[in-house]
XYZ file of C-alpha atoms in Angstrom:
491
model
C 1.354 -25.091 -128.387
C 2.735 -23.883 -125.034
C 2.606 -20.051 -124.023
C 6.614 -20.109 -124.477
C 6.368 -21.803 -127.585
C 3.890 -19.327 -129.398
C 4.287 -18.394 -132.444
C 3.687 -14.547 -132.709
C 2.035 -13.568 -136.340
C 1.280 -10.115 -137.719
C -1.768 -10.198 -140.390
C -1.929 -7.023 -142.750
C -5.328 -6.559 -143.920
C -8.762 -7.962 -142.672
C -10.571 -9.354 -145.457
C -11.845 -12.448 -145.739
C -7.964 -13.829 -146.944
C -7.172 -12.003 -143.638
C -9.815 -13.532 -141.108
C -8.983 -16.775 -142.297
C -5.774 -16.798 -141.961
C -5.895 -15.198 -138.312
C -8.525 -17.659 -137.819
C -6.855 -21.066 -138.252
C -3.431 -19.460 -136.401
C -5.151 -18.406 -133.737
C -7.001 -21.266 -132.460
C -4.060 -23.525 -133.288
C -2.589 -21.140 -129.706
C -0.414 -18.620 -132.009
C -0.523 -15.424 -130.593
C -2.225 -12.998 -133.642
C -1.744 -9.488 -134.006
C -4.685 -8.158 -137.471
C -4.071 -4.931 -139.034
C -6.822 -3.369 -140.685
C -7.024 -0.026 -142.051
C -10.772 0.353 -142.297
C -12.941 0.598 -139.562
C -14.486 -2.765 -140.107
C -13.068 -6.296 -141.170
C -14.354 -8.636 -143.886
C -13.193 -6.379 -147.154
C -15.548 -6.986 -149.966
C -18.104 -9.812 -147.562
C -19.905 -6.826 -146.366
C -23.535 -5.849 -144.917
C -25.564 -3.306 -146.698
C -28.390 -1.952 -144.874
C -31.761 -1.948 -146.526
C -34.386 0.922 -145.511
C -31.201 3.333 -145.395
C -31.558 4.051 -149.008
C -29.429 7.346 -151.021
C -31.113 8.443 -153.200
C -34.834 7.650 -152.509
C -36.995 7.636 -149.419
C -35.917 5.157 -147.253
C -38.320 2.000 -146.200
C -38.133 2.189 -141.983
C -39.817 -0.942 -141.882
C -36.773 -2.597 -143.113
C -34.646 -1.538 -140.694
C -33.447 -4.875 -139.374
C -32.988 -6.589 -142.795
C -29.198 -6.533 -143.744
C -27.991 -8.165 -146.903
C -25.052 -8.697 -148.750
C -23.100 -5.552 -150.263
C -20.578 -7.410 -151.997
C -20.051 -11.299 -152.328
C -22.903 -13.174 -151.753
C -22.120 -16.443 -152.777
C -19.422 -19.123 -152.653
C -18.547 -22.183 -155.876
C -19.464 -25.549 -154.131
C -16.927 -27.170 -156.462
C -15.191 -28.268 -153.590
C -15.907 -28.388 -149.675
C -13.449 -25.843 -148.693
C -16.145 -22.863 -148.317
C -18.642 -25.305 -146.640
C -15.610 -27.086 -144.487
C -14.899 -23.509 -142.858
C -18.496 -22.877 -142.595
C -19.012 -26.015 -140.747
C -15.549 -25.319 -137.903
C -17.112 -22.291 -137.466
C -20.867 -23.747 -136.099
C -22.769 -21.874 -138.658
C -23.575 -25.418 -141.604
C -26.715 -25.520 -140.429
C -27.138 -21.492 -142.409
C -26.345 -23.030 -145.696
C -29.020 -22.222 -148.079
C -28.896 -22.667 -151.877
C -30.233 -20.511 -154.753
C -33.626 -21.044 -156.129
C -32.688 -23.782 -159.414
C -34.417 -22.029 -162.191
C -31.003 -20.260 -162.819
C -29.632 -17.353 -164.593
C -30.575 -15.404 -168.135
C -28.163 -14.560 -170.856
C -29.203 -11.245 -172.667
C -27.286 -10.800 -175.900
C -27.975 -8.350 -178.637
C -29.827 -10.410 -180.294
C -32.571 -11.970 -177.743
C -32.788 -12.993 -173.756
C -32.545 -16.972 -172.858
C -32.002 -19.084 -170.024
C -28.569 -19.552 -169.443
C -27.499 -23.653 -170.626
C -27.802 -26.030 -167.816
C -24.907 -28.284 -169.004
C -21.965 -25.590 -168.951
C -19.184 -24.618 -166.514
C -18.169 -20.912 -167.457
C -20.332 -20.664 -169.908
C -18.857 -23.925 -171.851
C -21.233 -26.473 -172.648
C -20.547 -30.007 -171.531
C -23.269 -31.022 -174.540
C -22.797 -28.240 -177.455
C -25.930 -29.719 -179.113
C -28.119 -29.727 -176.064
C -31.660 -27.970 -176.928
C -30.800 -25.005 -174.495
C -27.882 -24.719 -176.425
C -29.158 -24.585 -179.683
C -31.669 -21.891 -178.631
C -29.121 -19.471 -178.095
C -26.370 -20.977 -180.516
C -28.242 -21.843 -183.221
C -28.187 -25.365 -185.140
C -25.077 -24.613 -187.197
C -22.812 -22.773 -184.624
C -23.738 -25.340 -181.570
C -22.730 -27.829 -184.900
C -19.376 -26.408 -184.641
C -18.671 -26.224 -181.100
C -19.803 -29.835 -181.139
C -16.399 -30.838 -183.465
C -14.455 -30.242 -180.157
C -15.370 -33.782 -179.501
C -13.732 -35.153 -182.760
C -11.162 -32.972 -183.159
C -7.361 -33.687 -182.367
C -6.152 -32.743 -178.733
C -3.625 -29.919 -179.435
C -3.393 -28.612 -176.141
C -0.546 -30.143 -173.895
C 0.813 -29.598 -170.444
C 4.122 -28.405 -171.824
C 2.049 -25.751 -173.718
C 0.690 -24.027 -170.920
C 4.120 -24.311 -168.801
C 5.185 -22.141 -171.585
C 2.553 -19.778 -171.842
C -0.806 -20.454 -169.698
C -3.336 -19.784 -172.472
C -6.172 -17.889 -171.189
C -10.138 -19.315 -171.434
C -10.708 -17.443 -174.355
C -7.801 -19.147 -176.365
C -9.094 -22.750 -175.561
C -12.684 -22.173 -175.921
C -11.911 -20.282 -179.551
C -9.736 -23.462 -180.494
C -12.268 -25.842 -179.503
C -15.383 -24.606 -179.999
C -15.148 -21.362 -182.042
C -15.488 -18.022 -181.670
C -19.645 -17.782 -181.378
C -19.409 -19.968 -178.152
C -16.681 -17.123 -176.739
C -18.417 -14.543 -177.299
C -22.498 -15.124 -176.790
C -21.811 -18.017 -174.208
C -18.564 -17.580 -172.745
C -18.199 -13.577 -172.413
C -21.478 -12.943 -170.505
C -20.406 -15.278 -167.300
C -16.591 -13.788 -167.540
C -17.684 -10.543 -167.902
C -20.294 -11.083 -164.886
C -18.061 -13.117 -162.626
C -15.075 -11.680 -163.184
C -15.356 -8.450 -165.024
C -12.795 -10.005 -167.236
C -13.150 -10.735 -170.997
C -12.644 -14.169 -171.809
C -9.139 -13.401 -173.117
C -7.671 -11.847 -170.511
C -8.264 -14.847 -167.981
C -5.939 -17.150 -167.333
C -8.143 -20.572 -167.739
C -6.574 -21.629 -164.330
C -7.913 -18.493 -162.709
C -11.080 -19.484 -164.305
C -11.048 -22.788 -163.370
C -8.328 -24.358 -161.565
C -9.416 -27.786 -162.937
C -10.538 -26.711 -166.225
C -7.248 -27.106 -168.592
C -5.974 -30.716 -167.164
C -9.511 -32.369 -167.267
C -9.749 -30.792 -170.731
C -6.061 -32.851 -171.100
C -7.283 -36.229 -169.661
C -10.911 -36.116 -171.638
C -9.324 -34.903 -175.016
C -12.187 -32.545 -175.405
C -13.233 -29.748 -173.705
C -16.971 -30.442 -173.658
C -16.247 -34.169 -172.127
C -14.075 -31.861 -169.692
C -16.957 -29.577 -168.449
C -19.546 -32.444 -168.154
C -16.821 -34.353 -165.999
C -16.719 -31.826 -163.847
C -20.080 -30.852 -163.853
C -20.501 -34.762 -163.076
C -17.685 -34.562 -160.193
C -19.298 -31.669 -158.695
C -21.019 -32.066 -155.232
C -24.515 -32.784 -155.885
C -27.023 -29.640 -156.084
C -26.119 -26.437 -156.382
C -22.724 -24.729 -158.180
C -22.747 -22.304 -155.196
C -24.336 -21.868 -152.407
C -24.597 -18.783 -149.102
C -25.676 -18.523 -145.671
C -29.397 -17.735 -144.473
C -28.545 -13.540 -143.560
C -25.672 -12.948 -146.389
C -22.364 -14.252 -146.525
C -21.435 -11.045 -144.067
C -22.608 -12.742 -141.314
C -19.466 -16.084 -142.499
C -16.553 -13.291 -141.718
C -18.665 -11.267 -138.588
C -18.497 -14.922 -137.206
C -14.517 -15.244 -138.120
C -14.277 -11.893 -136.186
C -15.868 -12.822 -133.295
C -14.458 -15.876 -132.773
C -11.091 -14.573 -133.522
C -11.675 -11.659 -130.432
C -13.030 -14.325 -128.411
C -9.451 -16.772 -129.196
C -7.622 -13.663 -127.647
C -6.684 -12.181 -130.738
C -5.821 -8.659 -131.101
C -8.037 -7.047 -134.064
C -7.254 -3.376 -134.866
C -9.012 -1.422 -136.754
C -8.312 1.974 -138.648
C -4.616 1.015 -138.374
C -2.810 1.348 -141.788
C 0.427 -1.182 -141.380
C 3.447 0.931 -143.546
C 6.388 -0.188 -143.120
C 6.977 -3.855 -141.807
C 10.514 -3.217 -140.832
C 8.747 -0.922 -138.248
C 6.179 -3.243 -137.364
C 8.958 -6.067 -137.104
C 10.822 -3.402 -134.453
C 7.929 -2.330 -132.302
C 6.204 -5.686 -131.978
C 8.551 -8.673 -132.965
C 6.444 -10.891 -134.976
C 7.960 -14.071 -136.350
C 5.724 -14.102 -139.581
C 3.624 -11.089 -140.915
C 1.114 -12.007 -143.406
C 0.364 -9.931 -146.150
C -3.434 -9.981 -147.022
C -3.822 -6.632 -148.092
C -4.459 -5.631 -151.990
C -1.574 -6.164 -154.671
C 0.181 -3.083 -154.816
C -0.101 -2.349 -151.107
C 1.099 -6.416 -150.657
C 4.123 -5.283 -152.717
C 4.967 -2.277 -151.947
C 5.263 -3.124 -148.035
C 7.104 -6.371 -148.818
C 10.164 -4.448 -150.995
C 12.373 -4.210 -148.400
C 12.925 -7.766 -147.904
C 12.167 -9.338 -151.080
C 14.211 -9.228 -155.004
C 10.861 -9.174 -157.359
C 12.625 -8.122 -160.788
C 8.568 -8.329 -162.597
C 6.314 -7.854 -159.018
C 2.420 -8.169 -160.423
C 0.408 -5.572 -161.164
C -3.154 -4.457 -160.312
C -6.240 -3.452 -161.906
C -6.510 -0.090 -161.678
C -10.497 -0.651 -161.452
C -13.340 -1.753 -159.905
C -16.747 -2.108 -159.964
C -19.988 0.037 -158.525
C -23.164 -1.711 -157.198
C -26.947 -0.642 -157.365
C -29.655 -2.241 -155.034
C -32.867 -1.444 -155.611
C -35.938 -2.290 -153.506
C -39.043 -2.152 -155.811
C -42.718 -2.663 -155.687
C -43.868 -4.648 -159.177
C -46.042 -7.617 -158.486
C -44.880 -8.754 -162.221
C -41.844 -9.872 -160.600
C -43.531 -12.439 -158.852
C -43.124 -15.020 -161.511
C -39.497 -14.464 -161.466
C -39.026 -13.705 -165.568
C -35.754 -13.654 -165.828
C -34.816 -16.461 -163.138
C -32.448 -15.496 -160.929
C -30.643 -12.767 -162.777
C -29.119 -11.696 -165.744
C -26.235 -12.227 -167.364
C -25.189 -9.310 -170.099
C -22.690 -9.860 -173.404
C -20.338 -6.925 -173.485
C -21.804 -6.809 -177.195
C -25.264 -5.121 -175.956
C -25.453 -1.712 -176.864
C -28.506 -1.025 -175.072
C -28.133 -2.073 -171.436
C -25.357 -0.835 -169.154
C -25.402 -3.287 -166.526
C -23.121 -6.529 -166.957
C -24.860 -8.298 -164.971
C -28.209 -8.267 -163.016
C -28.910 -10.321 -159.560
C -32.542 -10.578 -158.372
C -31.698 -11.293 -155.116
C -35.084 -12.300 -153.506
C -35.968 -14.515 -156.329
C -32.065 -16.244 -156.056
C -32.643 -16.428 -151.858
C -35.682 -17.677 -150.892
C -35.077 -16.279 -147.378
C -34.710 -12.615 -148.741
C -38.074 -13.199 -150.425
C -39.167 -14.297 -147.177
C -38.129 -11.353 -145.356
C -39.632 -8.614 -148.019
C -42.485 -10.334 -147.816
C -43.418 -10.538 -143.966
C -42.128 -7.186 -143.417
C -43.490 -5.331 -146.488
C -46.205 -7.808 -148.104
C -46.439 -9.233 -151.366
C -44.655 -7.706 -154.454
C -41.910 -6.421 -153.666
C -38.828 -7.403 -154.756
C -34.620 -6.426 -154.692
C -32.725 -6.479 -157.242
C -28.851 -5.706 -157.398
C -27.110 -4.491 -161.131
C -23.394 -4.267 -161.653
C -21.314 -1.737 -163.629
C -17.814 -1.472 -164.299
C -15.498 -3.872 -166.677
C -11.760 -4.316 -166.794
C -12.042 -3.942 -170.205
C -13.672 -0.491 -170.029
C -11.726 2.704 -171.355
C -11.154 4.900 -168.667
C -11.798 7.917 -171.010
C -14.945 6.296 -172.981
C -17.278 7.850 -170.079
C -18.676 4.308 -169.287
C -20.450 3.527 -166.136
C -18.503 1.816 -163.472
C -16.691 2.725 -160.362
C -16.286 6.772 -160.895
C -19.586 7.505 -162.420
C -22.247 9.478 -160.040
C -24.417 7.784 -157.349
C -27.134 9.658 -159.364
C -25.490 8.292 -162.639
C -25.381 5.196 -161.694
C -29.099 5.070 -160.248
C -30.331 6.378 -163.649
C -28.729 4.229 -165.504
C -30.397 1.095 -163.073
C -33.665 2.314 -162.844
C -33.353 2.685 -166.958
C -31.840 -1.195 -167.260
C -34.552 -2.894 -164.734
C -37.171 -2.985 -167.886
C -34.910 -4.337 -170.491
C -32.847 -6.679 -167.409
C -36.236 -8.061 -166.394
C -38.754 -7.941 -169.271
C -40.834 -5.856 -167.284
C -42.125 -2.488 -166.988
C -40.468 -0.856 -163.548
C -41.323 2.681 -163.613
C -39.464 5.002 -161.525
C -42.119 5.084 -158.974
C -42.023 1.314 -158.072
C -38.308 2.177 -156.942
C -38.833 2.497 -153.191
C -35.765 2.424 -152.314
C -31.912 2.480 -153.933
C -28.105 2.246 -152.617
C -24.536 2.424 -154.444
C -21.560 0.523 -152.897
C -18.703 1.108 -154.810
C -15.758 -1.567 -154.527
C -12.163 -0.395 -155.888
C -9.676 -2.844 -156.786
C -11.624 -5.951 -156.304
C -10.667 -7.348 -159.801
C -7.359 -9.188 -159.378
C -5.291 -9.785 -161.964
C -6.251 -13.113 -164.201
C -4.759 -13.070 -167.180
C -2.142 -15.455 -167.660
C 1.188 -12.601 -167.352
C -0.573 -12.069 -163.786
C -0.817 -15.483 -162.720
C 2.416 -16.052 -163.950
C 4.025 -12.974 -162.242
C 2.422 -13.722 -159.098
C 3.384 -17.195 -158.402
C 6.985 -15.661 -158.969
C 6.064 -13.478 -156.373
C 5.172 -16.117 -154.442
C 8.508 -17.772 -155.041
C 9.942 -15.070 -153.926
C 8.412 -15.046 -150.617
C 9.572 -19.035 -150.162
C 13.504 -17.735 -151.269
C 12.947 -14.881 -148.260
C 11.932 -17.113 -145.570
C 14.203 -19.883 -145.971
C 16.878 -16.483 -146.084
C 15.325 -15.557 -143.024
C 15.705 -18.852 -141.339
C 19.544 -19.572 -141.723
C 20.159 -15.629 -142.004
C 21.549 -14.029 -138.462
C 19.017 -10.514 -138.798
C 16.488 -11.928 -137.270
C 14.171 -10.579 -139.943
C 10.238 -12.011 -139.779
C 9.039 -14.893 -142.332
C 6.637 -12.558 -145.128
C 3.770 -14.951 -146.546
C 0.961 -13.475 -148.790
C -2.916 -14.771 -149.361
C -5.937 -13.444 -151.495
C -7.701 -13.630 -154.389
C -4.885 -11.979 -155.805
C -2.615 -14.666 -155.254
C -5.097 -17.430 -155.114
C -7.551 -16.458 -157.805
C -11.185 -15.258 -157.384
C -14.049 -16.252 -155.510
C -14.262 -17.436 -151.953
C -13.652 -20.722 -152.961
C -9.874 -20.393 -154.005
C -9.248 -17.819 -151.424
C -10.419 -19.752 -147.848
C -8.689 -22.614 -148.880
C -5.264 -20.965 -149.544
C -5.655 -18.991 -146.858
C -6.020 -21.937 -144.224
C -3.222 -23.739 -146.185
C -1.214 -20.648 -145.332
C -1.647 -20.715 -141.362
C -0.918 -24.856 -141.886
C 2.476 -23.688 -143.383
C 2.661 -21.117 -140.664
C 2.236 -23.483 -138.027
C 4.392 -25.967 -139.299
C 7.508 -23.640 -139.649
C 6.763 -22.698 -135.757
């Protein structure tokens, strides 16, 4: 691409939909202009500085030890992830998760989470695993899904996507959706099982479940498909360090990266600095809201007017060493008891965090990261989440680690503890989202081919993340890159 032939591209919003779009334009020669209104890129792939603690005294010694404040992790059920990794220099960071896996905690008792499934499905319902947390005669019943009559069809979901809980109900019954299923939506996606779309869930799920004739034979065909090892995998220093590389590289292509800059009004934008195509990769309302002017969106999507609040805790308890509860925990919205979805213990899941703690502080000492905050939560039942207290929400984790890990943690083994709070990082999965966003994104195709034989001159709007694309890094990257392909293409 010659210096006259350039293709001039605005991106709104910095996040990792943002960087990677930027990315691939940029060192294709287009001339890239990122908007970010923070002070920092990367959106919810962010740092969090241990030893720098609160609400406790802070450990000093830890002062060089970052890890991950939001995602931390990327689905290795395809390359994509690994693919951008690798055109960046960095594959040789890959690391993957210690194997013994997560915990389920239900009301009624705390087991390893099946090996066979994918979501929380299992690919053998009468697998020993699953029996131990089934039972004999429900796993009995989810184990007619691979008798029963294919109901399901293509033309079905063209109608209506049916969401994961629907299909897994259908097949398996309802004890499957709701100690198996609910634990890893609720984790993953702060979502119950019925309000996500089964192609959010899995973008593969529904039309292997179509070709098998069974939804079991469907997970273990994916499962089987799968690269070997690991379902996902990070880099060696947190995913952070995946979009501080994107930055970098994207300063050092010549882009132009500003920060605390809040793009709004792209007719404005389009005056002052004349892109040809502005990418939105902001958050849904703000995506909409700046794209009104050009577009005719009778339905636009709508947000979740959520979020979720993190706790990190550094402790000192020995017991931990054995790793009891694997690599986390996993919590059914059905237990009274605990507040936390979802539990990560993040030096026994990353070896090289272990590593760290443990030259720089000695043995026994451990991190551990819980999660509040559902989609499903009431904003007036007063549970925690993403408006409660930093000393609410510290509490409430020192008062789940005993019944998280099956261990004792008193108060004074917390050495250290930090809240990162991250609003409106649940987008939309159900199936009226999906559905109204891919009308959205038909609506951006009708404006730029407007655009193109139109005589205004007006800039070609595109759109990427998760909530177009559906969550986790692994449906975001890819769409993102297959953006800036589009991009270039049009130039």
């Amino acid at each position: 691409m010659t210096s006259s032939s350039r293709s001039r591209v605005a991106v709104v919003g910095g996040g990792a939909a943002g960087l990677s779009v930027a990315w691939e334009l940029a060192r294709a020669g287009a001339e890239v202009q990122l908007y970010e209104a923070s002070d920092r890129t990367g959106g919810a792939v962010a740092p969090l500085q241990l030893g720098a603690g609160n609400q406790l005294d802070g450990v000093s010694q830890l002062s060089a030890l970052s890890v991950d404040a939001g995602a931390e992790a990327f689905a290795t059920r395809s390359s994509a992830v690994a693919d951008l990794i690798g055109d960046l220099g960095l594959a040789e960071r890959i690391v993957s998760p210690n194997p013994a896996g997560a915990w389920l905690q239900l009301p009624h008792l705390a087991a390893p989470l099946p090996a066979t499934g994918v979501l929380g499905i299992p690919g053998d319902p009468q697998a020993e695993d699953v029996v131990a947390v089934l039972g004999a005669e429900v796993a009995a019943r989810a184990a007619e899904d691979l008798s029963a009559p294919m109901t399901w069809t293509a033309e079905r979901a063209s109608e209506r996507p049916p969401s994961l809980g629907e299909v897994v109900r259908d097949r398996m019954g309802e004890a499957v959706v709701e100690q198996l299923v609910s634990p890893i939506t609720s984790g993953v996606h702060s979502a119950a099982p019925d309000d996500l779309a089964i192609s959010a869930a899995h973008p593969r799920l529904y039309q292997t479940m179509l070709r098998a004739g069974s939804l079991a034979r469907a997970v273990a065909d994916l499962k089987a498909a799968a690269p070997a090892g690991s379902a996902v995998q990070s880099l060696r220093g947190g995913m952070h360090t995946l979009t501080a590389e994107l930055d970098a590289q994207l300063r050092q292509a010549g882009a132009s990266i500003r920060l605390n800059t809040e793009v709004q009004d792209l007719r404005q934008l389009h005056a002052e600095q004349r892109p040809e195509h502005i990418v939105l990769a902001a958050d849904l309302e703000r995506a909409a809201a700046l794209a009104s002017p050009y577009l005719q969106v009778t339905d636009p999507p709508t947000g979740v007017p959520s979020g979720v609040a993190l706790v990190t805790m550094l402790v000192r308890a020995p017991e931990l060493d054995q790793f009891p509860r694997g690599t986390g925990m996993l919590v059914a919205p059905s237990v009274a008891h605990i507040g936390a979805k979802s539990m990560t213990h993040v030096s026994a899941k990353w070896a090289w965090v272990g590593e760290a703690l443990h030259q720089q502080l000695g043995p026994g000492h451990h991190l551990l990261r819980l999660s509040y905050g559902r989609v499903t939560d009431d904003p007036d039942s007063g549970a925690l989440g993403l408006n409660s207290s930093d000393a609410q929400l510290v509490r409430a984790a020192a008062a789940d680690l005993p019944a998280l890990t099956g261990v004792d943690v008193e108060a004074g083994q917390i050495l250290d503890a930090a809240v990162v709070r991250w609003p409106r990082v649940l987008p939309g999965a159900s199936a009226e989202h999906r559905h109204r966003a891919e009308q959205f994104r038909r609506a951006l195709a009708s404006q730029r081919s407007a655009s193109v034989s139109g005589s205004d001159h007006q800039p070609q709007l595109w759109a990427v993340g998760g909530w177009l694309a559906g969550t986790g890094l692994a449906q975001v990257i890819p769409d993102a890159r297959a953006t800036a392909r589009a991009i270039l293409a049009n130039a």
